[in-house]
mmCIF file of C-alpha atoms and ligand atoms in Angstrom:
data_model
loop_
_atom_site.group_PDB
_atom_site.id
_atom_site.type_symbol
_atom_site.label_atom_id
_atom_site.label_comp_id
_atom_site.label_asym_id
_atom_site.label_seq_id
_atom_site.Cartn_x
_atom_site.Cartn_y
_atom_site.Cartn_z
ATOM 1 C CA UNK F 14 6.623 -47.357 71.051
ATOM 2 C CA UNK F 15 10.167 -46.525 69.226
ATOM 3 C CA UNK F 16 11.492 -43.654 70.072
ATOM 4 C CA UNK F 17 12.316 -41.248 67.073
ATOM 5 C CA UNK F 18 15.677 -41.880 65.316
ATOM 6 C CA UNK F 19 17.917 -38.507 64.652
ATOM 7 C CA UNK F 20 19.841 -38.199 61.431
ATOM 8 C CA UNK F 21 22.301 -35.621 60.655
ATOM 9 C CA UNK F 22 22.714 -35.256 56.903
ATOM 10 C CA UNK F 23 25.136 -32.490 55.725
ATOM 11 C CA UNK F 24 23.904 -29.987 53.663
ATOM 12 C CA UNK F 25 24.435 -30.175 49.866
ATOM 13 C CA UNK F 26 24.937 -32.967 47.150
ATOM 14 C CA UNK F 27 26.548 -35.508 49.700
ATOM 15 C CA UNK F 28 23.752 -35.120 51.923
ATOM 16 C CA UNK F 29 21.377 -35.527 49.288
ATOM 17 C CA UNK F 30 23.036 -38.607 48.133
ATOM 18 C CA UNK F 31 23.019 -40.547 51.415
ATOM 19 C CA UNK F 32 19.428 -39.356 51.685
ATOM 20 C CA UNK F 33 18.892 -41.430 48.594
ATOM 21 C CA UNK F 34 20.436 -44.482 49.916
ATOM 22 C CA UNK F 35 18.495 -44.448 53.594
ATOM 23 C CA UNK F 36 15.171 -43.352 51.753
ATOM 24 C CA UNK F 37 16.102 -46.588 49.670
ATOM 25 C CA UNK F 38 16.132 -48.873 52.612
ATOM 26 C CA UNK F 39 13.041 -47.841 54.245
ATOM 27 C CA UNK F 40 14.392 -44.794 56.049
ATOM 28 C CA UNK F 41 12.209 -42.329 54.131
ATOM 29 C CA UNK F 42 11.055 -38.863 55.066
ATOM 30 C CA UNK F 43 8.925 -37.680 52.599
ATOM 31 C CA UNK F 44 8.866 -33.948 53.409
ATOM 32 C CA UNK F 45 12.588 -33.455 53.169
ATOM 33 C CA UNK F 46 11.943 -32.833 49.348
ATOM 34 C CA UNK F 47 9.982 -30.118 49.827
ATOM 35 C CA UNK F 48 11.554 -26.930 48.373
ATOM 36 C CA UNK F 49 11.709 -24.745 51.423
ATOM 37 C CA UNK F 50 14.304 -23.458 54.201
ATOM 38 C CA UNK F 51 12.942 -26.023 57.193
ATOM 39 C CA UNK F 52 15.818 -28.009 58.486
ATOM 40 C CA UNK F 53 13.950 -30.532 60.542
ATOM 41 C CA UNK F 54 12.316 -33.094 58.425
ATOM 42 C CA UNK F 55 10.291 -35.892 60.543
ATOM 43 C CA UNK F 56 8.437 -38.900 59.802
ATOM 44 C CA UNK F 57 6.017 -39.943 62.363
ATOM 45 C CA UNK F 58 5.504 -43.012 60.386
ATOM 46 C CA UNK F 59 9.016 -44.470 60.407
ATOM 47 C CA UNK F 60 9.902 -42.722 63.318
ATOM 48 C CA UNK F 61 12.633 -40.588 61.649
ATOM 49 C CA UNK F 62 13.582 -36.970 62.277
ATOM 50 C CA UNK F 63 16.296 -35.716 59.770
ATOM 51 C CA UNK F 64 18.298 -32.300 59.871
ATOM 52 C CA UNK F 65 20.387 -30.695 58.007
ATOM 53 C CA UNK F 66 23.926 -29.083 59.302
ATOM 54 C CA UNK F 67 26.708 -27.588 58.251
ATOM 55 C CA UNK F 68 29.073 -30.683 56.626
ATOM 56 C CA UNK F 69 31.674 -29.473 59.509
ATOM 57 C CA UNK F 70 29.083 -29.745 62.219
ATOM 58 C CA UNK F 71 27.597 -33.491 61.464
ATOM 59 C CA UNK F 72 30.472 -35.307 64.128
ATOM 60 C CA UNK F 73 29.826 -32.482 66.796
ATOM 61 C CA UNK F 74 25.936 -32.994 66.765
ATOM 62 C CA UNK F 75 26.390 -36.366 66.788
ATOM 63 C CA UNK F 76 29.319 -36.934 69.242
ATOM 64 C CA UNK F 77 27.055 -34.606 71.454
ATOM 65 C CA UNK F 78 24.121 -36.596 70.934
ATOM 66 C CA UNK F 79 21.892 -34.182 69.400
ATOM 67 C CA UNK F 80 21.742 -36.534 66.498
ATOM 68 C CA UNK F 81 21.956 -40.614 66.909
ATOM 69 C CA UNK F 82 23.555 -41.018 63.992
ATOM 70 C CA UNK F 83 25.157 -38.993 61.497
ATOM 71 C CA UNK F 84 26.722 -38.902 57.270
ATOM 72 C CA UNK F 85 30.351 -37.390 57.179
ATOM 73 C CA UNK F 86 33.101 -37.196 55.127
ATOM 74 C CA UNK F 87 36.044 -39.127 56.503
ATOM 75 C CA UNK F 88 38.100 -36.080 55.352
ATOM 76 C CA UNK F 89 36.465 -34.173 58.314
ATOM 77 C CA UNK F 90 36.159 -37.282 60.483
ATOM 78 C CA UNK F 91 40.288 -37.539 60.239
ATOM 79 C CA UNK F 92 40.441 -33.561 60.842
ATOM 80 C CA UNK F 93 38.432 -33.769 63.964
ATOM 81 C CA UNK F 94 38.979 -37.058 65.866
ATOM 82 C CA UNK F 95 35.117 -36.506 66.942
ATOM 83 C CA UNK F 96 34.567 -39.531 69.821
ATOM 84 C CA UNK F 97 31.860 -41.119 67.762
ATOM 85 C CA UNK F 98 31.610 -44.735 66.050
ATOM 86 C CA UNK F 99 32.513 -45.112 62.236
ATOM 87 C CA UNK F 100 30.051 -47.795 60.967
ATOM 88 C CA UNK F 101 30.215 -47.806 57.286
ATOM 89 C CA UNK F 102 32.077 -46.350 54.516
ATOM 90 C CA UNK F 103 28.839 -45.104 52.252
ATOM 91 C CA UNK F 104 31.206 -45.434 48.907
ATOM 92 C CA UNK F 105 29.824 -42.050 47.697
ATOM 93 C CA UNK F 106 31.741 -38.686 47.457
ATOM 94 C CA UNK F 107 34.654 -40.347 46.633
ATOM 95 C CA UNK F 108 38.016 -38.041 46.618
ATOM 96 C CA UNK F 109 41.831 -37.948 48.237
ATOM 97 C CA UNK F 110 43.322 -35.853 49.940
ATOM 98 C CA UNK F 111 46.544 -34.774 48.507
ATOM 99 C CA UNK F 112 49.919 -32.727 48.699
ATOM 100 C CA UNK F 113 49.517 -30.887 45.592
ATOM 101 C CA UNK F 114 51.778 -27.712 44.324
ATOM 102 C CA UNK F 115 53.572 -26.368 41.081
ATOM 103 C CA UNK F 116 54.847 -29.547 39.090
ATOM 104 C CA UNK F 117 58.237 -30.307 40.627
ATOM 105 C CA UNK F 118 57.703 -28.557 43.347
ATOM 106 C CA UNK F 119 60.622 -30.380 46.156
ATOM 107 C CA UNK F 120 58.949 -31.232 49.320
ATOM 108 C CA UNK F 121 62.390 -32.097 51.439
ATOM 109 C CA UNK F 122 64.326 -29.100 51.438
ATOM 110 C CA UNK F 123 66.517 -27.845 54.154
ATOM 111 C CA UNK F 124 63.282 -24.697 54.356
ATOM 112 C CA UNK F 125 60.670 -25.049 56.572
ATOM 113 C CA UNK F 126 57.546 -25.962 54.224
ATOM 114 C CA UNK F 127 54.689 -23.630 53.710
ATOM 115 C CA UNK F 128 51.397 -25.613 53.741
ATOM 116 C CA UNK F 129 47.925 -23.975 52.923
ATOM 117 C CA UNK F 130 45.255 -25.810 54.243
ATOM 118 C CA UNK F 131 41.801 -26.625 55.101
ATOM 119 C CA UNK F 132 42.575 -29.331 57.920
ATOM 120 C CA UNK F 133 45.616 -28.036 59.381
ATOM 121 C CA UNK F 134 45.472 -31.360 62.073
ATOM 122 C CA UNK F 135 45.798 -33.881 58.566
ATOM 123 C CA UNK F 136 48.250 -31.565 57.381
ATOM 124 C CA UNK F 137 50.742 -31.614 60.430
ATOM 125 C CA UNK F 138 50.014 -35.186 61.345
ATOM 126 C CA UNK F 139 51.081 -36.783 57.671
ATOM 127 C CA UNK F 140 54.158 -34.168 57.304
ATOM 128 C CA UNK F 141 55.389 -35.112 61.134
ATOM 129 C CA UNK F 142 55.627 -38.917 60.010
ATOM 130 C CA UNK F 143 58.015 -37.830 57.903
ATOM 131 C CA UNK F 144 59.970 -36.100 60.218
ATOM 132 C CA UNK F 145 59.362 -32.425 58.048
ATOM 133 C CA UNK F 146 59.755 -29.362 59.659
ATOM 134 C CA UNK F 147 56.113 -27.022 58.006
ATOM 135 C CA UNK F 148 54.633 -23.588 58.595
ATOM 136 C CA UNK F 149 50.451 -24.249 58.329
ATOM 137 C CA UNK F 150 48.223 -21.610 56.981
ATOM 138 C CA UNK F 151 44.969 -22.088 57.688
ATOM 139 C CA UNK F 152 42.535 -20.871 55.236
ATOM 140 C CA UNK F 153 38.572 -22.087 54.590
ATOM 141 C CA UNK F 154 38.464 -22.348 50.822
ATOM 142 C CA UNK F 155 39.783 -21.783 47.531
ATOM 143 C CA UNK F 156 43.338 -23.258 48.671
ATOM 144 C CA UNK F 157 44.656 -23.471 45.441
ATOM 145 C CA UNK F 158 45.494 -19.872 44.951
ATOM 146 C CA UNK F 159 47.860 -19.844 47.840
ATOM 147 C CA UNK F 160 50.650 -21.461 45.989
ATOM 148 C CA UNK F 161 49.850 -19.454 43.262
ATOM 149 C CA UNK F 162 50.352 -16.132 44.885
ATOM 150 C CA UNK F 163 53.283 -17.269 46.038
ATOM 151 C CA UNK F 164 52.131 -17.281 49.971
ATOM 152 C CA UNK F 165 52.384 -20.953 50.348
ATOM 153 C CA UNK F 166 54.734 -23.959 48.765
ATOM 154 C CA UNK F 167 52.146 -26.590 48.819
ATOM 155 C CA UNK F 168 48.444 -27.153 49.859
ATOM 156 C CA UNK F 169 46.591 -30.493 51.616
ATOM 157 C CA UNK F 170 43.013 -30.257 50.096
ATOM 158 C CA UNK F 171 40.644 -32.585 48.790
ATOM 159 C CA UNK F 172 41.313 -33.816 44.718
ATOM 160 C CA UNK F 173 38.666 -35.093 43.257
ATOM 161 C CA UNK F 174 38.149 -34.582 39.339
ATOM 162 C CA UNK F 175 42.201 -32.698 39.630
ATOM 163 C CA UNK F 176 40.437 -29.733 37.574
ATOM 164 C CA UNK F 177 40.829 -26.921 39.942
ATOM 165 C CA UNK F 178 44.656 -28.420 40.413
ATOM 166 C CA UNK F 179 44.916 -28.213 36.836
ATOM 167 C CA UNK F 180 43.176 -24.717 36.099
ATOM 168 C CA UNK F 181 45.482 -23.277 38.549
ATOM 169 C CA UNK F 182 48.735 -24.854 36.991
ATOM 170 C CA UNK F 183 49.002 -27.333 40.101
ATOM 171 C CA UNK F 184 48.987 -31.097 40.726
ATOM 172 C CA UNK F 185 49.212 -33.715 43.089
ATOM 173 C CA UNK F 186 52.475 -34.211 44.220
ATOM 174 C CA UNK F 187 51.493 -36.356 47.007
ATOM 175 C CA UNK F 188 48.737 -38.643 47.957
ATOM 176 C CA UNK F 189 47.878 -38.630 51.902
ATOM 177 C CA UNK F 190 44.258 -40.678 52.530
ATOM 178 C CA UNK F 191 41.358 -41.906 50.363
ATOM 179 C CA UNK F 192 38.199 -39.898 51.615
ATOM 180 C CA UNK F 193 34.923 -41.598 51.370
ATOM 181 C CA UNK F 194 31.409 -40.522 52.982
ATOM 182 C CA UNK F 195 30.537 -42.779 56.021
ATOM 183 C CA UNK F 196 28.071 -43.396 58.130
ATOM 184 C CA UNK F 197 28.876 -42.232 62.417
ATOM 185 C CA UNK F 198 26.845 -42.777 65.426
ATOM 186 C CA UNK F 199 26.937 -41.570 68.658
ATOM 187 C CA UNK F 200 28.336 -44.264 71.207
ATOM 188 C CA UNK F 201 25.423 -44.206 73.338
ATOM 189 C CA UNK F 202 22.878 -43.847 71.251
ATOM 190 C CA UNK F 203 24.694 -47.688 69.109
ATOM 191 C CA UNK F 204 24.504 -49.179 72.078
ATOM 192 C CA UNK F 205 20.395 -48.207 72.919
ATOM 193 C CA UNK F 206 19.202 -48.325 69.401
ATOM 194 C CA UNK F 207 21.357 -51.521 68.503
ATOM 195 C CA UNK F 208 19.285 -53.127 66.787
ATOM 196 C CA UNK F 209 17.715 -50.684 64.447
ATOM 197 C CA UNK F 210 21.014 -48.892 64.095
ATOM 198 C CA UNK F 211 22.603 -52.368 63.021
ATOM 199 C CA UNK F 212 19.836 -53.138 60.578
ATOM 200 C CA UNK F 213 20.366 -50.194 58.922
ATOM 201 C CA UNK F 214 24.296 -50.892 58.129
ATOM 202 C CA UNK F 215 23.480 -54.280 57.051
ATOM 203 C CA UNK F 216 20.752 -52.917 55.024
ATOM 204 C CA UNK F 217 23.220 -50.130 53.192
ATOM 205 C CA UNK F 218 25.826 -53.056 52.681
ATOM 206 C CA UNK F 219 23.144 -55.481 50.699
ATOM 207 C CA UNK F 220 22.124 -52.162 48.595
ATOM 208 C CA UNK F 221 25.905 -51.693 47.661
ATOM 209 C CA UNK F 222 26.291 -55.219 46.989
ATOM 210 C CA UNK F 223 23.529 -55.429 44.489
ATOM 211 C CA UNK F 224 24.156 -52.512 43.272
ATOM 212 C CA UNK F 225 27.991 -53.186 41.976
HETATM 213 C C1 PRP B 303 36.994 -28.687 46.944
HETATM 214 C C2 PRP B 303 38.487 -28.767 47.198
HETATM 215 C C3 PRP B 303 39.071 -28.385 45.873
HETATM 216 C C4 PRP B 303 38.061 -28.927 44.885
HETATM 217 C C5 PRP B 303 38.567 -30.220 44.313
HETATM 218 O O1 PRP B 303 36.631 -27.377 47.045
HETATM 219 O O2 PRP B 303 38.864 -27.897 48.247
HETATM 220 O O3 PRP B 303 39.182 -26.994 45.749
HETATM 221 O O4 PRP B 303 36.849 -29.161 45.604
HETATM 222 O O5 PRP B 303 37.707 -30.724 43.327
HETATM 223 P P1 PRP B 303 38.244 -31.104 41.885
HETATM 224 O O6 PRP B 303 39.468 -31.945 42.033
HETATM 225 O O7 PRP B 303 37.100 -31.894 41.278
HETATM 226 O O8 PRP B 303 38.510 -29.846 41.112
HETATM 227 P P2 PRP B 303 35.147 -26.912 47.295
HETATM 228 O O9 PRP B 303 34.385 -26.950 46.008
HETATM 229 O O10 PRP B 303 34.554 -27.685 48.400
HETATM 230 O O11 PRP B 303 35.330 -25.383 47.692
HETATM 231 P P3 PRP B 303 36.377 -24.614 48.606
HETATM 232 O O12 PRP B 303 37.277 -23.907 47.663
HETATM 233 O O13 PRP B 303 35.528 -23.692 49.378
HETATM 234 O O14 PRP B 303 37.127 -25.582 49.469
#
C-alpha cells in the first residue's frame, strides 16, 4: 500500500499554476478547488495530500520533511540555501532578479552602497563578487520606494513586467539571476519514494515538451 505523497504548494497564483501542471499528470486532488480556508487537501485515491504555505516556508517544510516534495521559486531557493534537492525548473513564474535604481544611477563609487532588499543573502553575495563595499536594508515589500525616498541607492528585487520599476521612475541597472519556479524534494524522502518522485519529473518534462 503507497504511502501518501506530501506536496507543498505556495500559496497564490504560482501555487495554483504548478497545481495545474501536477493535476495534469495524474497528480490530482480534487478538493483543493473548493472555495474554502482548509489548507490540507488529500486524495485517498492517488495517494496525495497537498498544503498550502507561505511561498517563504515551502524549502523549510520540505527540507524538514514535513512535506516530500515541494514548488519554490528559485529566487527564495538562492536566498535560503535550504538542504533540499532541486529537480526541475517548472518554466512558470518567470522573472529576474535585478539591481535596479534611478536611471544612471553609478554603482562603483568610492561610497559604501545602500541596497534595499528583500533577500539581503542574494544581495551581499552578487555585490561581494565584485569586490563592493554595501550597507543592506532589509525590508519585506514594496522595495521600490526606498530609492525613492531617498533611504537607499539601489534595490535587488524581483523584475518581472519592469512596471512597478517604471511607475516609480526606476529601472534595471543590473541583471543578477533568472528566477524560475522549480520543483524541490526532501533528500530522504527522493531517495524512498524514487520511483514515484522520478516519474513525476519525467512526466512534467514530456508536458513541457509538448506543450512548446
Ligand atoms: C514583486 C517585486 C516587485 C514586483 C515586480 O512584488 O518585489 O515589486 O513584484 O513586478 P513587475 O516587474 O511586474 O512590476 P510583489 O507583488 O510580490 O509585492 P511586494 O512589494 O510585497 O514585494
Amino acid at each position: 500500500m503507497a504511502e501518501y505523497l506530501n506536496i507543498a504548494l505556495p500559496k497564490g497564483r504560482l501555487g495554483e499554476k504548478a497545481y495545474d501542471i501536477l493535476e495534469g499528470i495524474g497528480f490530482g486532488c480534487p478538493s483543493i478547488r473548493e472555495q474554502n480556508r482548509k489548507l490540507v487537501f488529500e486524495n485517498e485515491e492517488n495517494k496525495v495530500r497537498y498544503f498550502w504555505v507561505k511561498p517563504s516556508d515551502v524549502a523549510v517544510y520540505v527540507e524538514r520533511g514535513a512535506a516530500d516534495i515541494g514548488i519554490v521559486g528559485k529566487d527564495i531557493l538562492l536566498e535560503q540555501s535550504a538542504d533540499v534537492y532541486e529537480l526541475l525548473d517548472l518554466g512558470i513564474g518567470k522573472c529576474r532578479m535585478a539591481v535596479a535604481g534611478f536611471k544612471g544611477t553609478r554603482l562603483n563609487t568610492e561610497r559604501t552602497l545602500r541596497v534595499a532588499t528583500k533577500f539581503p543573502n542574494i544581495a551581499r553575495e552578487y555585490f561581494r563578487r565584485q569586490s563592493m563595499d554595501i550597507e543592506i536594508i532589509k525590508l519585506h515589500g514594496s522595495i521600490e520606494i526606498a530609492p525613492v525616498l531617498h533611504m537607499s541607492d539601489v534595490i535587488v528585487d524581483i523584475v518581472e513586467t519592469g512596471t512597478t520599476l517604471k511607475e516609480n521612475n526606476l529601472e534595471p541597472l543590473e541583471d543578477i539571476v533568472p528566477i524560475s519556479a522549480r520543483l524541490i524534494a526532501n533528500k530522504a524522502s527522493y531517495q524512498f519514494n524514487h520511483a514515484r518522485i522520478q516519474n513525476m519529473c519525467d512526466s512534467i518534462e514530456a508536458l513541457r515538451k509538448d506543450t512548446k
